[in-house]
Amino acid sequence: MRKLNIAMIGYGFMGRAHSNAWRQVRSFFDVPYEPVLKVICGRNESEVKKVANRFGWEEYSTRWEDVVERPDIDVVDVCSPGYTHAPIVLRAAVAKKILFCEKPLANTLTEAQQMLEAAQKNNCVHMICHNYRRAPAVSLARNLIEQGGVGDIYHYRATYLQEWLRNPQFPTRWRLDRAKAGSGALGDLFSHSTDLARFLVGEISEVTALLNTFVHKRPVLDSTEIADVDVDDAALSIVRFHNGAIGTIEATRYATGRKNFNRFEINGSRGSLSFNLERMNELEFYSDEGPNSGFKTIQATDKAHPYLSGWWPPGHIIGYEHTFTHTVLELLQALEEERLPTPNFEDGVKNQRVLDAVERSSVARTWETV
Ligand SMILES: NC(=O)c1ccc[n+]([C@@H]2O[C@H](COP(=O)([O-])OP(=O)(O)OC[C@H]3O[C@@H](n4cnc5c(N)ncnc54)[C@H](O)[C@@H]3O)[C@@H](O)[C@H]2O)c1
């Protein structure tokens, strides 16, 4: 059993999700590595210490610069806001670390390309965390598509809907600051639907899009200050795929009542598929084959379904956190098999090309090539 020492940057939402994944993976899957929670970083010392203790990190640090080049670190896991991704990854790449980075890969296409180039130049293993690919029902959808279950794909219809910004008095945070987040709903949510589009349907060739900001000023938490909002609140796009399919992708933080409604529907010449993260153990499947007309709901919890061999008996459902465990499992399996994990920085750059085209289209009010 080879030890793999992890350094994680960021202890917030994703820091906790990834910490849990690194801890769980070896307990449920046969992997030839023992991930060691070596050091976790964040700027607030008392908070990072608390998270370190809670998840069992051996050390904590308030400076990522002090840890990413350490000779005893094998993996640098980037769970901090977008503006930090490029500087952290570029330093870690030169130190030849295994690079695992949250999405979107960077705040700009240029930065994303620099990160990919640095990873390739230094022969680093690299992976981006588009974890929704690894919900068992989504992996099953991909398998059904590959087996011809839906035939030629005509339509991809994705909506990623959240509601948390609909109150104009909700205070600002880094996600509403372009300098820190790069974009709003676009990089946060639309990028996930774009990754699923690329995973399930194929490459996107052109887009026409609309970005919109509903609330331009918001209060600053625990202050009398008011801050400008300079990112999009909602992103809508019509997309065309290289293989002839067409699609729509809509992402918003203003969908009143919707919590994390990450849904897609795919219509093909022989069948259709539909998935909604809020019912993530289920995949709806319509097939022309067989006597019954109408969609059936597959509960993707059988041992034969992707990733379920590691978990509970059929029907004993799994949840959001498992998608991260399956993502780090892919990373560990790829290391063992000496191949690049997926999705990786090449996917991150391709994704970012779509986001870039969406931004260009929204400004120019035209169709833009990806
Ligand atoms: N895969 C997913 O589904 C998913 C979900 C949410 C967020 N994300 C991505 O994960 C990343 C982090 O988002 P989050 O929701 O966890 O954010 P968060 O605000 O919950 O946590 C951010 C963390 O980064 C740390 N941080 C901020 N600036 C830093 C700096 N300069 N140096 C070191 N640490 C710094 C903060 O201390 C905090 O611990 C973003 O890139 C985001 O897009 C991905």
CSV table of C-alpha atoms and ligand atoms in Angstrom, one decimal:
chain,number,residue,atom,x,y,z
A,1,MET,CA,0.0,0.0,0.0
A,2,ARG,CA,1.6,3.2,-1.2
A,3,LYS,CA,1.0,6.4,0.9
A,4,LEU,CA,-0.1,9.4,-1.0
A,5,ASN,CA,0.4,12.7,0.9
A,6,ILE,CA,-2.3,15.3,0.2
A,7,ALA,CA,-2.0,19.1,0.6
A,8,MET,CA,-5.4,20.8,0.3
A,9,ILE,CA,-5.9,24.5,-0.2
A,10,GLY,CA,-9.3,25.7,1.1
A,11,TYR,CA,-11.3,24.3,4.0
A,12,GLY,CA,-14.8,25.6,3.0
A,13,PHE,CA,-17.6,23.8,1.2
A,14,MET,CA,-15.3,21.9,-1.2
A,15,GLY,CA,-12.5,21.5,1.3
A,16,ARG,CA,-14.9,19.5,3.5
A,17,ALA,CA,-16.3,17.6,0.5
A,18,HIS,CA,-12.8,16.6,-0.7
A,19,SER,CA,-11.6,15.8,2.9
A,20,ASN,CA,-14.5,13.4,3.3
A,21,ALA,CA,-13.8,11.8,-0.1
A,22,TRP,CA,-10.1,11.2,0.6
A,23,ARG,CA,-11.0,9.7,4.0
A,24,GLN,CA,-13.8,7.5,2.6
A,25,VAL,CA,-12.3,6.1,-0.6
A,26,ARG,CA,-10.1,3.4,0.8
A,27,SER,CA,-12.8,2.2,3.2
A,28,PHE,CA,-15.2,1.4,0.4
A,29,PHE,CA,-13.0,0.6,-2.7
A,30,ASP,CA,-9.9,-1.5,-3.3
A,31,VAL,CA,-7.3,1.0,-4.1
A,32,PRO,CA,-3.5,0.5,-4.1
A,33,TYR,CA,-2.9,3.9,-2.3
A,34,GLU,CA,-3.4,5.1,1.2
A,35,PRO,CA,-4.4,8.8,1.0
A,36,VAL,CA,-2.8,10.6,3.9
A,37,LEU,CA,-4.4,13.9,5.0
A,38,LYS,CA,-1.1,15.7,5.5
A,39,VAL,CA,-1.8,19.4,5.5
A,40,ILE,CA,-4.8,21.7,4.9
A,41,CYS,CA,-4.5,25.4,4.2
A,42,GLY,CA,-6.7,28.4,4.7
A,43,ARG,CA,-6.3,32.0,5.6
A,44,ASN,CA,-8.2,32.0,8.9
A,45,GLU,CA,-6.0,30.1,11.5
A,46,SER,CA,-8.7,29.3,14.0
A,47,GLU,CA,-11.1,28.1,11.3
A,48,VAL,CA,-8.5,26.0,9.4
A,49,LYS,CA,-7.4,24.4,12.7
A,50,LYS,CA,-11.0,23.5,13.5
A,51,VAL,CA,-11.5,21.8,10.1
A,52,ALA,CA,-8.1,20.1,10.4
A,53,ASN,CA,-9.1,18.6,13.7
A,54,ARG,CA,-12.5,17.6,12.6
A,55,PHE,CA,-11.3,15.7,9.5
A,56,GLY,CA,-8.1,14.4,10.9
A,57,TRP,CA,-5.5,16.4,8.9
A,58,GLU,CA,-2.1,16.0,10.4
A,59,GLU,CA,-1.1,19.7,10.0
A,60,TYR,CA,-2.7,23.0,9.0
A,61,SER,CA,-1.2,26.1,7.5
A,62,THR,CA,-2.3,29.6,6.7
A,63,ARG,CA,-0.1,30.0,3.6
A,64,TRP,CA,-0.4,27.8,0.6
A,65,GLU,CA,3.0,29.0,-0.6
A,66,ASP,CA,4.6,27.1,2.3
A,67,VAL,CA,3.1,23.7,1.4
A,68,VAL,CA,2.7,23.2,-2.3
A,69,GLU,CA,6.4,22.6,-3.0
A,70,ARG,CA,7.1,20.5,0.1
A,71,PRO,CA,9.0,17.4,-0.9
A,72,ASP,CA,6.7,15.2,1.3
A,73,ILE,CA,3.6,16.3,-0.6
A,74,ASP,CA,2.4,14.2,-3.5
A,75,VAL,CA,-1.0,15.7,-4.4
A,76,VAL,CA,-2.1,19.4,-4.3
A,77,ASP,CA,-5.8,19.6,-4.1
A,78,VAL,CA,-7.1,23.1,-4.9
A,79,CYS,CA,-10.4,23.9,-3.2
A,80,SER,CA,-10.1,27.7,-3.0
A,81,PRO,CA,-11.8,30.4,-5.1
A,82,GLY,CA,-11.1,30.7,-8.9
A,83,TYR,CA,-8.5,33.5,-8.7
A,84,THR,CA,-6.2,31.3,-6.6
A,85,HIS,CA,-6.3,28.3,-9.0
A,86,ALA,CA,-3.7,29.4,-11.5
A,87,PRO,CA,-1.1,30.7,-9.0
A,88,ILE,CA,-1.3,27.6,-6.9
A,89,VAL,CA,-1.4,25.1,-9.8
A,90,LEU,CA,1.5,26.9,-11.6
A,91,ARG,CA,3.7,26.6,-8.5
A,92,ALA,CA,2.7,23.0,-7.8
A,93,ALA,CA,3.3,22.0,-11.4
A,94,VAL,CA,6.9,23.1,-11.3
A,95,ALA,CA,7.3,21.1,-8.1
A,96,LYS,CA,5.9,18.1,-10.2
A,97,LYS,CA,2.9,17.4,-7.9
A,98,ILE,CA,-0.2,15.5,-8.8
A,99,LEU,CA,-2.7,18.4,-9.6
A,100,PHE,CA,-6.3,18.1,-8.6
A,101,CYS,CA,-8.3,21.3,-9.0
A,102,GLU,CA,-11.8,22.4,-8.5
A,103,LYS,CA,-13.9,23.8,-11.4
A,104,PRO,CA,-14.0,26.0,-13.3
A,105,LEU,CA,-10.3,25.4,-14.0
A,106,ALA,CA,-9.5,29.1,-13.9
A,107,ASN,CA,-11.0,32.6,-14.1
A,108,THR,CA,-10.0,33.0,-17.7
A,109,LEU,CA,-9.3,30.9,-20.8
A,110,THR,CA,-5.7,32.2,-20.9
A,111,GLU,CA,-5.1,31.1,-17.3
A,112,ALA,CA,-6.6,27.7,-17.9
A,113,GLN,CA,-4.4,27.2,-20.9
A,114,GLN,CA,-1.3,28.2,-18.9
A,115,MET,CA,-2.3,25.7,-16.2
A,116,LEU,CA,-2.6,22.9,-18.8
A,117,GLU,CA,0.7,23.8,-20.4
A,118,ALA,CA,2.5,23.8,-17.1
A,119,ALA,CA,1.0,20.4,-16.1
A,120,GLN,CA,2.0,18.9,-19.5
A,121,LYS,CA,5.5,20.5,-19.5
A,122,ASN,CA,6.2,19.1,-16.0
A,123,ASN,CA,4.6,15.7,-16.7
A,124,CYS,CA,2.1,16.2,-13.9
A,125,VAL,CA,-1.0,14.0,-13.5
A,126,HIS,CA,-3.9,16.5,-13.6
A,127,MET,CA,-7.6,16.3,-12.9
A,128,ILE,CA,-10.5,18.8,-12.6
A,129,CYS,CA,-13.3,18.1,-10.2
A,130,HIS,CA,-16.5,17.9,-12.3
A,131,ASN,CA,-17.9,15.4,-9.8
A,132,TYR,CA,-21.4,15.1,-11.3
A,133,ARG,CA,-20.0,12.8,-14.0
A,134,ARG,CA,-19.6,10.3,-11.2
A,135,ALA,CA,-23.1,10.2,-9.9
A,136,PRO,CA,-23.9,6.5,-10.7
A,137,ALA,CA,-27.0,7.5,-12.6
A,138,VAL,CA,-25.0,9.9,-14.8
A,139,SER,CA,-22.3,7.3,-15.5
A,140,LEU,CA,-25.1,4.8,-16.3
A,141,ALA,CA,-26.5,7.4,-18.7
A,142,ARG,CA,-23.2,7.6,-20.5
A,143,ASN,CA,-23.0,3.7,-20.7
A,144,LEU,CA,-26.5,3.6,-22.2
A,145,ILE,CA,-25.5,6.2,-24.8
A,146,GLU,CA,-22.3,4.4,-25.7
A,147,GLN,CA,-24.3,1.1,-26.1
A,148,GLY,CA,-26.6,2.9,-28.5
A,149,GLY,CA,-29.6,3.0,-26.1
A,150,VAL,CA,-30.7,6.4,-27.3
A,151,GLY,CA,-29.4,6.2,-30.9
A,152,ASP,CA,-28.3,9.5,-32.5
A,153,ILE,CA,-28.7,12.4,-30.1
A,154,TYR,CA,-30.9,15.3,-31.3
A,155,HIS,CA,-31.3,17.3,-28.1
A,156,TYR,CA,-29.5,18.2,-24.9
A,157,ARG,CA,-31.6,20.3,-22.5
A,158,ALA,CA,-29.9,21.3,-19.3
A,159,THR,CA,-31.0,23.5,-16.4
A,160,TYR,CA,-29.0,24.2,-13.4
A,161,LEU,CA,-31.2,26.2,-11.0
A,162,GLN,CA,-30.5,27.6,-7.6
A,163,GLU,CA,-32.3,30.3,-5.6
A,164,TRP,CA,-29.9,31.6,-3.1
A,165,LEU,CA,-29.5,35.1,-4.6
A,166,ARG,CA,-33.1,36.0,-5.2
A,167,ASN,CA,-33.3,38.2,-2.1
A,168,PRO,CA,-31.6,41.5,-3.1
A,169,GLN,CA,-30.5,42.0,0.5
A,170,PHE,CA,-28.5,38.8,0.6
A,171,PRO,CA,-24.9,40.0,1.3
A,172,THR,CA,-22.2,39.8,-1.2
A,173,ARG,CA,-19.4,37.3,-1.1
A,174,TRP,CA,-16.4,36.2,-3.3
A,175,ARG,CA,-18.7,34.5,-5.7
A,176,LEU,CA,-20.2,37.9,-6.7
A,177,ASP,CA,-16.8,39.5,-7.3
A,178,ARG,CA,-15.5,39.0,-10.8
A,179,ALA,CA,-11.8,39.5,-9.7
A,180,LYS,CA,-12.2,36.5,-7.4
A,181,ALA,CA,-14.8,34.3,-9.1
A,182,GLY,CA,-14.2,35.1,-12.8
A,183,SER,CA,-17.9,34.9,-13.5
A,184,GLY,CA,-21.2,34.2,-11.7
A,185,ALA,CA,-23.7,31.5,-12.5
A,186,LEU,CA,-21.6,30.9,-15.7
A,187,GLY,CA,-18.5,29.5,-14.0
A,188,ASP,CA,-20.3,28.1,-11.0
A,189,LEU,CA,-23.3,26.2,-12.5
A,190,PHE,CA,-23.2,26.5,-16.3
A,191,SER,CA,-19.7,25.0,-16.3
A,192,HIS,CA,-21.1,21.8,-14.7
A,193,SER,CA,-23.9,21.5,-17.3
A,194,THR,CA,-21.3,22.1,-20.0
A,195,ASP,CA,-19.2,19.3,-18.6
A,196,LEU,CA,-22.1,16.9,-18.6
A,197,ALA,CA,-22.9,18.0,-22.2
A,198,ARG,CA,-19.4,17.2,-23.3
A,199,PHE,CA,-19.4,13.9,-21.3
A,200,LEU,CA,-22.7,12.7,-22.6
A,201,VAL,CA,-23.2,14.3,-26.1
A,202,GLY,CA,-19.9,15.6,-27.4
A,203,GLU,CA,-18.0,18.7,-28.1
A,204,ILE,CA,-19.9,22.0,-28.5
A,205,SER,CA,-19.0,23.9,-31.7
A,206,GLU,CA,-20.9,27.2,-31.3
A,207,VAL,CA,-23.1,29.1,-29.0
A,208,THR,CA,-25.4,32.0,-28.7
A,209,ALA,CA,-26.0,33.3,-25.2
A,210,LEU,CA,-27.3,35.8,-22.8
A,211,LEU,CA,-25.8,36.7,-19.4
A,212,ASN,CA,-27.8,38.8,-17.1
A,213,THR,CA,-27.3,40.5,-13.7
A,214,PHE,CA,-30.6,41.3,-11.8
A,215,VAL,CA,-29.1,43.0,-8.7
A,216,HIS,CA,-26.1,45.2,-9.2
A,217,LYS,CA,-25.4,46.3,-5.6
A,218,ARG,CA,-25.5,44.2,-2.4
A,219,PRO,CA,-24.8,44.8,1.2
A,220,VAL,CA,-21.4,43.7,2.7
A,221,LEU,CA,-21.8,41.3,5.6
A,222,ASP,CA,-21.5,42.9,9.0
A,223,SER,CA,-20.8,46.3,7.5
A,224,THR,CA,-22.7,49.4,6.3
A,225,GLU,CA,-20.9,49.2,3.0
A,226,ILE,CA,-22.6,48.4,-0.3
A,227,ALA,CA,-20.6,46.4,-2.9
A,228,ASP,CA,-21.0,46.3,-6.7
A,229,VAL,CA,-21.9,43.0,-8.3
A,230,ASP,CA,-20.0,42.5,-11.4
A,231,VAL,CA,-20.8,38.9,-12.4
A,232,ASP,CA,-23.7,37.4,-14.1
A,233,ASP,CA,-26.7,36.1,-12.0
A,234,ALA,CA,-28.0,34.0,-14.8
A,235,ALA,CA,-26.6,32.5,-18.0
A,236,LEU,CA,-28.7,31.2,-20.9
A,237,SER,CA,-27.4,29.6,-24.1
A,238,ILE,CA,-28.4,27.8,-27.2
A,239,VAL,CA,-25.6,25.4,-28.3
A,240,ARG,CA,-24.7,23.4,-31.3
A,241,PHE,CA,-22.7,20.2,-31.1
A,242,HIS,CA,-20.1,19.0,-33.6
A,243,ASN,CA,-22.2,15.8,-34.1
A,244,GLY,CA,-25.3,17.7,-35.2
A,245,ALA,CA,-27.1,17.7,-31.9
A,246,ILE,CA,-28.5,21.0,-30.5
A,247,GLY,CA,-29.1,22.0,-27.0
A,248,THR,CA,-30.0,24.6,-24.4
A,249,ILE,CA,-28.2,25.3,-21.2
A,250,GLU,CA,-29.6,27.5,-18.5
A,251,ALA,CA,-28.0,28.4,-15.2
A,252,THR,CA,-29.3,30.8,-12.5
A,253,ARG,CA,-29.2,31.6,-8.9
A,254,TYR,CA,-32.6,33.2,-9.0
A,255,ALA,CA,-34.9,30.2,-9.6
A,256,THR,CA,-37.2,30.7,-6.6
A,257,GLY,CA,-37.9,27.4,-4.9
A,258,ARG,CA,-35.1,25.5,-6.7
A,259,LYS,CA,-32.3,24.4,-4.4
A,260,ASN,CA,-29.8,22.5,-6.6
A,261,PHE,CA,-31.9,21.6,-9.6
A,262,ASN,CA,-29.2,20.2,-11.8
A,263,ARG,CA,-31.2,18.5,-14.5
A,264,PHE,CA,-30.7,17.3,-18.1
A,265,GLU,CA,-32.7,15.6,-20.7
A,266,ILE,CA,-31.4,13.9,-23.8
A,267,ASN,CA,-33.5,12.9,-26.8
A,268,GLY,CA,-32.2,10.6,-29.4
A,269,SER,CA,-33.4,8.7,-32.4
A,270,ARG,CA,-34.2,5.5,-30.3
A,271,GLY,CA,-34.6,6.7,-26.8
A,272,SER,CA,-34.4,9.5,-24.2
A,273,LEU,CA,-32.7,10.0,-20.8
A,274,SER,CA,-33.5,12.4,-18.0
A,275,PHE,CA,-31.6,13.1,-14.7
A,276,ASN,CA,-32.1,15.5,-11.8
A,277,LEU,CA,-29.5,15.7,-9.1
A,278,GLU,CA,-32.2,16.3,-6.5
A,279,ARG,CA,-33.3,12.7,-7.2
A,280,MET,CA,-29.8,11.6,-8.0
A,281,ASN,CA,-30.3,7.8,-7.5
A,282,GLU,CA,-32.7,7.7,-10.4
A,283,LEU,CA,-32.3,7.8,-14.1
A,284,GLU,CA,-35.4,8.1,-16.4
A,285,PHE,CA,-35.0,6.1,-19.6
A,286,TYR,CA,-37.3,5.8,-22.5
A,287,SER,CA,-36.5,3.2,-25.1
A,288,ASP,CA,-38.3,2.3,-28.4
A,289,GLU,CA,-37.3,-1.3,-27.6
A,290,GLY,CA,-39.7,-3.5,-25.7
A,291,PRO,CA,-43.5,-3.6,-25.4
A,292,ASN,CA,-44.0,-0.6,-23.1
A,293,SER,CA,-44.4,2.9,-24.2
A,294,GLY,CA,-43.2,5.6,-21.8
A,295,PHE,CA,-40.3,6.5,-19.6
A,296,LYS,CA,-39.2,4.0,-16.9
A,297,THR,CA,-37.3,5.1,-13.8
A,298,ILE,CA,-34.2,3.1,-13.2
A,299,GLN,CA,-33.0,3.2,-9.5
A,300,ALA,CA,-29.3,3.1,-10.1
A,301,THR,CA,-28.4,1.3,-6.9
A,302,ASP,CA,-27.8,-2.3,-8.1
A,303,LYS,CA,-24.3,-3.8,-7.7
A,304,ALA,CA,-24.0,-3.8,-11.4
A,305,HIS,CA,-24.5,0.0,-11.7
A,306,PRO,CA,-21.4,2.2,-11.8
A,307,TYR,CA,-19.6,2.6,-8.4
A,308,LEU,CA,-22.4,0.7,-6.4
A,309,SER,CA,-20.3,-2.4,-5.9
A,310,GLY,CA,-18.5,-0.4,-3.2
A,311,TRP,CA,-21.5,0.7,-1.3
A,312,TRP,CA,-24.8,-0.6,0.1
A,313,PRO,CA,-27.3,-3.3,-1.0
A,314,PRO,CA,-29.8,-2.3,-3.8
A,315,GLY,CA,-32.1,0.5,-2.8
A,316,HIS,CA,-30.0,1.7,0.1
A,317,ILE,CA,-29.4,5.0,-1.6
A,318,ILE,CA,-26.3,7.2,-1.8
A,319,GLY,CA,-25.8,11.0,-1.9
A,320,TYR,CA,-24.0,14.1,-3.0
A,321,GLU,CA,-20.8,13.4,-1.1
A,322,HIS,CA,-20.3,10.0,-2.9
A,323,THR,CA,-19.8,11.8,-6.2
A,324,PHE,CA,-16.5,13.2,-4.7
A,325,THR,CA,-15.4,9.8,-3.4
A,326,HIS,CA,-15.9,8.4,-6.9
A,327,THR,CA,-13.9,11.3,-8.3
A,328,VAL,CA,-10.9,10.7,-6.1
A,329,LEU,CA,-11.3,7.0,-6.9
A,330,GLU,CA,-10.9,7.8,-10.6
A,331,LEU,CA,-7.7,9.7,-9.7
A,332,LEU,CA,-6.3,6.8,-7.7
A,333,GLN,CA,-7.2,4.2,-10.4
A,334,ALA,CA,-5.7,6.4,-13.1
A,335,LEU,CA,-2.4,6.6,-11.1
A,336,GLU,CA,-2.4,2.9,-10.7
A,337,GLU,CA,-3.0,2.4,-14.5
A,338,GLU,CA,-0.5,5.1,-15.4
A,339,ARG,CA,-3.1,7.1,-17.5
A,340,LEU,CA,-4.6,10.5,-17.2
A,341,PRO,CA,-7.7,10.6,-15.1
A,342,THR,CA,-10.9,12.2,-16.5
A,343,PRO,CA,-12.0,14.8,-16.6
A,344,ASN,CA,-8.6,16.5,-16.6
A,345,PHE,CA,-7.1,19.9,-17.4
A,346,GLU,CA,-7.7,19.3,-21.2
A,347,ASP,CA,-11.4,19.0,-20.4
A,348,GLY,CA,-11.0,22.1,-18.1
A,349,VAL,CA,-9.7,24.1,-21.0
A,350,LYS,CA,-12.3,22.8,-23.5
A,351,ASN,CA,-15.0,23.7,-20.9
A,352,GLN,CA,-13.5,27.2,-20.5
A,353,ARG,CA,-13.6,27.7,-24.3
A,354,VAL,CA,-17.4,27.3,-24.1
A,355,LEU,CA,-17.6,29.7,-21.2
A,356,ASP,CA,-15.5,32.2,-23.1
A,357,ALA,CA,-17.7,31.9,-26.2
A,358,VAL,CA,-20.8,32.4,-24.0
A,359,GLU,CA,-19.3,35.6,-22.7
A,360,ARG,CA,-18.3,36.8,-26.1
A,361,SER,CA,-21.8,36.0,-27.5
A,362,SER,CA,-23.6,37.8,-24.7
A,363,VAL,CA,-21.6,41.0,-25.4
A,364,ALA,CA,-21.7,40.9,-29.2
A,365,ARG,CA,-25.3,39.4,-29.3
A,366,THR,CA,-24.2,37.0,-32.0
A,367,TRP,CA,-23.4,33.3,-32.5
A,368,GLU,CA,-19.8,32.6,-31.5
A,369,THR,CA,-17.5,29.7,-32.4
A,370,VAL,CA,-16.1,27.7,-29.5
B,1,LIG,N1,-17.5,20.6,-7.7
B,1,LIG,C1,-18.5,21.2,-7.2
B,1,LIG,O1,-19.6,20.8,-7.3
B,1,LIG,C2,-18.2,22.6,-6.6
B,1,LIG,C3,-19.2,23.1,-5.6
B,1,LIG,C4,-18.9,24.3,-5.0
B,1,LIG,C5,-17.7,25.0,-5.3
B,1,LIG,N2,-16.8,24.5,-6.2
B,1,LIG,C6,-15.6,25.2,-6.5
B,1,LIG,O2,-14.7,25.0,-5.4
B,1,LIG,C7,-13.9,26.1,-5.2
B,1,LIG,C8,-14.1,26.6,-3.8
B,1,LIG,O3,-15.5,26.9,-3.6
B,1,LIG,P1,-16.2,26.7,-2.1
B,1,LIG,O4,-17.6,26.7,-2.4
B,1,LIG,O5,-15.6,25.6,-1.4
B,1,LIG,O6,-15.7,28.1,-1.4
B,1,LIG,P2,-15.8,28.4,0.1
B,1,LIG,O7,-15.9,29.9,0.2
B,1,LIG,O8,-16.7,27.6,0.9
B,1,LIG,O9,-14.3,28.1,0.6
B,1,LIG,C9,-13.2,28.7,0.0
B,1,LIG,C10,-11.9,28.3,0.8
B,1,LIG,O10,-10.8,28.9,0.1
B,1,LIG,C11,-10.0,29.5,1.1
B,1,LIG,N3,-9.3,30.7,0.4
B,1,LIG,C12,-9.8,31.7,-0.1
B,1,LIG,N4,-8.8,32.5,-0.6
B,1,LIG,C13,-7.7,31.9,-0.4
B,1,LIG,C14,-6.3,32.3,-0.6
B,1,LIG,N5,-6.0,33.4,-1.2
B,1,LIG,N6,-5.4,31.4,-0.2
B,1,LIG,C15,-5.7,30.2,0.5
B,1,LIG,N7,-7.0,29.9,0.7
B,1,LIG,C16,-8.0,30.7,0.3
B,1,LIG,C17,-10.9,30.0,2.2
B,1,LIG,O11,-10.2,30.2,3.4
B,1,LIG,C18,-11.9,28.9,2.2
B,1,LIG,O12,-11.4,27.9,3.1
B,1,LIG,C19,-14.3,27.1,-6.3
B,1,LIG,O13,-13.4,27.0,-7.4
B,1,LIG,C20,-15.7,26.7,-6.7
B,1,LIG,O14,-16.1,27.0,-8.0
B,1,LIG,C21,-17.1,23.3,-6.8
